[in-house]
């Protein structure tokens, strides 16, 4: 275990993998390997984070779908989309999206989790400052050289006006407490309606949910109905290798009438991204997960309740 100064939050090493625990629940995992090229005479470099190696199957599914649907692969990807990540955890989803060219803003209310992501998991980020009165946050300083840094706001994303006037192209909802439950206030209508307001037309939200019991499936169905009412059409992505989780994909309609994404259109986009990633992405597991997303995507319906 790597000491972090708080008994409830700990990081355990398993070879090159580092697993974040909050209470008795695994909250994330990152992969680390030694890098070549350190200055002569100074020994080996410490293991560095490999951001595209996303260990948990459900988190890799979220990252793969998000990267594919925002066309992060190929010779001429579009301008970087702005991704909202609710629940930083070990930082694996945020770091992977950032490495794939997204501008990322994450919300994490637990200071001990933030410390773990930075010190033990090696995630580099800049903290955003809340504006006076709590209405949103100040934007990060401009970086003339290189992409915008991964940004983190130490706050509960469900607080009133937490996002201010920010706008996002996609959102990942992967927040769990120490019991492994999605916080109830992140499943209620006010939060989801606020999420819909900050998603740009044509944007989408991905939510990871436990689906391994009758009770969980009923809760998942209720949440899917709320997502559909607040954001738009809802689709289901199966998690290959961890079928007790399910990823819900909610798509906000575009600005043009009739521009809602259909199941066939989304599958075509995922399949095209998988073909591009096969030659453009250095992480085979991510490519295979995009293929799995293309084949498993179905539209959620009331019959799944």
Coordinates of C-alpha atoms in Angstrom, one line a residue:
X1 CA 0.0 0.0 0.0
X2 CA 1.1 3.6 -0.7
X3 CA 0.5 5.9 2.3
X4 CA -1.8 8.8 1.6
X5 CA -2.6 10.1 5.1
X6 CA -6.2 8.9 5.3
X7 CA -7.2 5.4 6.3
X8 CA -10.3 5.2 4.1
X9 CA -8.4 6.1 0.9
X10 CA -5.5 3.9 -0.1
X11 CA -3.6 2.7 -3.2
X12 CA -2.4 -0.8 -3.6
X13 CA 0.3 -1.9 -6.1
X14 CA -0.1 -5.1 -8.1
X15 CA 3.0 -5.2 -10.3
X16 CA 2.6 -2.3 -12.8
X17 CA -1.0 -1.7 -11.8
X18 CA -2.0 0.7 -9.0
X19 CA -5.6 0.3 -7.6
X20 CA -7.4 3.1 -5.7
X21 CA -9.6 1.9 -2.9
X22 CA -12.1 4.1 -1.1
X23 CA -13.4 2.2 1.9
X24 CA -13.9 -1.4 0.6
X25 CA -14.6 -0.4 -3.0
X26 CA -12.1 -0.3 -5.9
X27 CA -12.5 3.2 -7.5
X28 CA -10.0 3.0 -10.3
X29 CA -6.8 1.5 -11.6
X30 CA -3.8 2.9 -13.6
X31 CA -0.9 1.2 -15.4
X32 CA 2.7 2.4 -14.9
X33 CA 6.0 1.4 -16.7
X34 CA 9.5 2.7 -16.6
X35 CA 10.6 5.1 -19.3
X36 CA 13.9 5.1 -21.2
X37 CA 16.0 8.1 -21.8
X38 CA 16.9 9.4 -18.3
X39 CA 20.0 11.4 -18.0
X40 CA 23.2 9.4 -17.8
X41 CA 24.4 8.7 -14.3
X42 CA 21.1 9.3 -12.6
X43 CA 19.8 5.7 -12.6
X44 CA 16.4 4.5 -13.8
X45 CA 13.4 6.7 -14.1
X46 CA 10.4 6.0 -11.8
X47 CA 7.5 4.2 -13.4
X48 CA 5.3 6.6 -15.4
X49 CA 1.6 6.6 -16.0
X50 CA 0.5 5.0 -19.3
X51 CA -2.8 6.8 -19.8
X52 CA -4.2 4.7 -22.7
X53 CA -3.9 1.5 -20.7
X54 CA -7.3 1.7 -18.9
X55 CA -7.6 -1.4 -16.7
X56 CA -11.2 -1.6 -15.6
X57 CA -13.4 -3.0 -18.5
X58 CA -16.3 -0.6 -17.8
X59 CA -14.0 2.5 -17.7
X60 CA -12.3 1.4 -20.9
X61 CA -15.8 1.0 -22.5
X62 CA -16.7 4.6 -21.5
X63 CA -13.4 6.0 -22.8
X64 CA -13.6 4.0 -26.1
X65 CA -17.1 5.1 -26.8
X66 CA -16.3 8.7 -26.0
X67 CA -13.2 8.8 -28.1
X68 CA -14.9 7.0 -31.0
X69 CA -18.0 9.2 -31.0
X70 CA -15.9 12.4 -31.0
X71 CA -13.7 11.1 -33.8
X72 CA -10.3 11.2 -32.0
X73 CA -8.7 8.8 -34.5
X74 CA -7.6 9.2 -38.0
X75 CA -5.4 11.6 -39.9
X76 CA -7.5 14.8 -39.4
X77 CA -9.4 14.7 -36.1
X78 CA -11.7 17.6 -35.4
X79 CA -11.0 20.3 -32.8
X80 CA -10.7 19.0 -29.3
X81 CA -14.1 18.3 -27.7
X82 CA -14.6 19.5 -24.1
X83 CA -15.2 16.6 -21.8
X84 CA -16.8 16.7 -18.4
X85 CA -15.8 13.9 -16.0
X86 CA -17.9 13.6 -12.8
X87 CA -15.8 11.6 -10.3
X88 CA -12.1 11.7 -10.9
X89 CA -11.2 8.5 -8.9
X90 CA -7.7 7.2 -9.9
X91 CA -7.9 9.6 -12.9
X92 CA -7.8 6.8 -15.5
X93 CA -10.8 8.0 -17.6
X94 CA -9.7 11.7 -17.5
X95 CA -6.1 11.0 -18.3
X96 CA -7.0 8.7 -21.2
X97 CA -9.4 11.2 -22.7
X98 CA -6.8 14.0 -22.3
X99 CA -4.1 11.8 -24.0
X100 CA -6.6 11.3 -26.9
X101 CA -6.8 15.0 -27.4
X102 CA -9.8 16.0 -25.4
X103 CA -10.0 19.1 -23.3
X104 CA -11.0 17.6 -19.9
X105 CA -12.6 19.2 -16.8
X106 CA -13.2 16.8 -13.9
X107 CA -15.1 17.4 -10.7
X108 CA -14.0 15.6 -7.5
X109 CA -15.2 16.6 -4.1
X110 CA -12.9 14.3 -2.0
X111 CA -9.5 16.0 -1.4
X112 CA -7.9 12.6 -0.4
X113 CA -8.9 11.1 -3.8
X114 CA -7.4 14.1 -5.5
X115 CA -4.2 13.6 -3.6
X116 CA -4.1 9.9 -4.5
X117 CA -4.7 10.7 -8.2
X118 CA -1.8 13.1 -8.2
X119 CA 0.8 11.5 -6.0
X120 CA 0.2 7.7 -6.4
X121 CA -1.4 7.5 -9.8
X122 CA 0.8 10.1 -11.5
X123 CA -2.1 12.1 -13.0
X124 CA -1.0 15.6 -13.9
X125 CA -3.7 18.3 -13.6
X126 CA -4.3 21.9 -12.8
X127 CA -6.8 22.9 -10.1
X128 CA -9.6 25.3 -11.1
X129 CA -10.7 27.9 -8.6
X130 CA -14.3 28.4 -7.8
X131 CA -15.7 31.9 -8.5
X132 CA -16.9 34.0 -5.7
X133 CA -20.3 32.9 -4.7
X134 CA -19.8 29.4 -6.2
X135 CA -21.1 30.2 -9.7
X136 CA -18.8 28.1 -11.9
X137 CA -15.0 28.3 -12.0
X138 CA -12.3 30.4 -13.5
X139 CA -10.9 29.1 -16.7
X140 CA -7.4 27.7 -16.7
X141 CA -4.5 29.9 -17.7
X142 CA -3.7 30.0 -21.4
X143 CA -0.9 27.7 -22.5
X144 CA 0.9 29.0 -25.5
X145 CA 2.9 25.8 -26.0
X146 CA 1.0 22.5 -26.0
X147 CA -2.6 21.5 -25.4
X148 CA -4.9 22.7 -22.6
X149 CA -4.0 20.9 -19.3
X150 CA -6.3 18.4 -17.7
X151 CA -8.3 20.5 -15.2
X152 CA -9.9 19.5 -11.9
X153 CA -12.4 21.4 -9.8
X154 CA -12.5 20.3 -6.1
X155 CA -16.3 20.4 -5.8
X156 CA -19.5 18.4 -5.9
X157 CA -20.7 18.5 -9.5
X158 CA -24.3 18.5 -8.2
X159 CA -23.9 21.8 -6.3
X160 CA -26.0 24.6 -7.6
X161 CA -24.2 26.5 -10.4
X162 CA -21.1 24.3 -10.1
X163 CA -20.6 24.5 -13.9
X164 CA -21.5 28.1 -14.3
X165 CA -21.6 29.0 -18.1
X166 CA -19.3 26.1 -19.1
X167 CA -20.3 24.0 -22.2
X168 CA -19.3 20.5 -22.8
X169 CA -19.4 18.1 -25.8
X170 CA -19.5 15.0 -23.7
X171 CA -19.9 13.9 -20.1
X172 CA -18.7 10.8 -18.2
X173 CA -20.6 10.0 -15.0
X174 CA -18.5 7.5 -12.9
X175 CA -19.0 8.7 -9.3
X176 CA -19.2 6.1 -6.5
X177 CA -19.1 6.4 -2.7
X178 CA -17.3 4.1 -0.3
X179 CA -20.1 1.6 -0.4
X180 CA -20.0 1.3 -4.2
X181 CA -23.3 3.2 -4.7
X182 CA -23.8 6.1 -7.2
X183 CA -24.7 9.1 -4.9
X184 CA -28.4 9.6 -5.0
X185 CA -28.2 13.3 -5.8
X186 CA -26.4 12.5 -9.0
X187 CA -29.4 10.4 -10.1
X188 CA -32.1 13.0 -9.5
X189 CA -33.8 15.2 -12.0
X190 CA -32.2 18.6 -11.0
X191 CA -28.7 17.2 -11.6
X192 CA -29.6 15.6 -14.9
X193 CA -31.5 18.7 -16.1
X194 CA -28.4 20.8 -15.3
X195 CA -26.3 18.3 -17.2
X196 CA -28.5 18.7 -20.2
X197 CA -28.1 22.5 -20.1
X198 CA -24.3 22.3 -20.2
X199 CA -24.2 19.7 -23.0
X200 CA -23.9 21.3 -26.4
X201 CA -26.5 20.3 -29.1
X202 CA -25.4 16.9 -30.4
X203 CA -23.5 16.2 -27.2
X204 CA -23.8 13.0 -25.1
X205 CA -23.4 11.6 -21.7
X206 CA -22.1 8.2 -20.7
X207 CA -23.0 6.7 -17.3
X208 CA -21.6 3.6 -15.7
X209 CA -24.1 1.6 -13.6
X210 CA -24.1 -1.7 -11.7
X211 CA -26.6 -4.1 -13.3
X212 CA -25.8 -7.4 -11.5
X213 CA -29.1 -7.9 -9.5
X214 CA -32.8 -7.5 -9.9
X215 CA -32.7 -4.4 -7.7
X216 CA -29.8 -3.0 -9.6
X217 CA -31.6 -3.6 -13.0
X218 CA -34.7 -1.8 -11.7
X219 CA -32.6 1.2 -10.5
X220 CA -30.8 1.2 -13.8
X221 CA -34.1 1.3 -15.7
X222 CA -35.4 4.2 -13.5
X223 CA -32.2 6.1 -14.2
X224 CA -32.3 5.5 -17.9
X225 CA -35.9 6.9 -18.0
X226 CA -34.7 10.0 -16.2
X227 CA -31.7 10.4 -18.6
X228 CA -34.1 10.1 -21.6
X229 CA -36.4 12.7 -20.2
X230 CA -33.6 15.2 -19.4
X231 CA -31.1 14.6 -22.2
X232 CA -32.5 12.6 -25.1
X233 CA -32.5 9.1 -26.6
X234 CA -30.7 6.5 -24.4
X235 CA -28.7 3.6 -25.7
X236 CA -27.0 0.6 -23.9
X237 CA -23.4 -0.5 -24.3
X238 CA -22.5 -3.9 -22.9
X239 CA -19.2 -4.2 -21.0
X240 CA -17.3 -7.2 -22.5
X241 CA -15.6 -9.0 -19.7
X242 CA -17.6 -7.4 -16.9
X243 CA -21.3 -8.0 -17.9
X244 CA -22.6 -7.0 -14.5
X245 CA -21.9 -3.4 -15.4
X246 CA -23.8 -1.5 -18.1
X247 CA -23.0 1.8 -19.8
X248 CA -25.9 4.1 -20.7
X249 CA -25.3 6.5 -23.6
X250 CA -27.7 9.5 -23.6
X251 CA -27.6 11.7 -26.8
X252 CA -28.8 15.3 -26.8
X253 CA -30.5 16.2 -30.1
X254 CA -28.6 18.5 -32.5
X255 CA -29.6 21.9 -33.6
X256 CA -31.3 20.8 -36.8
X257 CA -34.7 19.3 -36.6
X258 CA -34.6 15.5 -36.9
X259 CA -30.9 15.4 -36.1
X260 CA -31.2 12.9 -33.3
X261 CA -28.7 10.1 -33.4
X262 CA -30.2 6.8 -34.3
X263 CA -28.8 3.4 -33.4
X264 CA -27.7 2.7 -36.9
X265 CA -25.9 6.0 -37.2
X266 CA -24.1 5.5 -33.9
X267 CA -23.0 2.0 -34.9
X268 CA -21.6 3.3 -38.1
X269 CA -19.7 6.0 -36.3
X270 CA -18.3 3.5 -33.8
X271 CA -17.3 1.0 -36.6
X272 CA -15.6 3.8 -38.6
X273 CA -13.7 4.9 -35.5
X274 CA -12.6 1.2 -34.8
X275 CA -11.2 1.0 -38.4
X276 CA -9.3 4.3 -38.0
X277 CA -8.1 3.3 -34.5
X278 CA -6.7 0.0 -35.8
X279 CA -3.9 2.0 -37.5
X280 CA -3.8 5.1 -35.3
X281 CA -4.1 3.9 -31.7
X282 CA -1.2 2.3 -29.9
X283 CA -3.4 0.4 -27.3
X284 CA -4.9 -2.8 -28.8
X285 CA -7.3 -3.2 -25.9
X286 CA -8.9 0.2 -26.6
X287 CA -9.3 -0.7 -30.3
X288 CA -11.0 -4.0 -29.4
X289 CA -13.3 -2.2 -27.0
X290 CA -14.4 0.2 -29.7
X291 CA -15.2 -2.8 -31.9
X292 CA -17.2 -4.3 -29.0
X293 CA -19.1 -1.0 -28.6
X294 CA -20.1 -1.1 -32.3
X295 CA -21.5 -4.6 -32.1
X296 CA -23.2 -4.3 -28.7
X297 CA -24.9 -0.9 -29.0
X298 CA -28.7 -1.2 -28.6
X299 CA -31.4 1.4 -27.9
X300 CA -32.8 1.3 -24.3
X301 CA -36.5 0.6 -24.1
X302 CA -39.1 0.3 -21.4
X303 CA -39.0 -3.5 -21.9
X304 CA -35.6 -3.5 -20.2
X305 CA -37.2 -2.1 -17.0

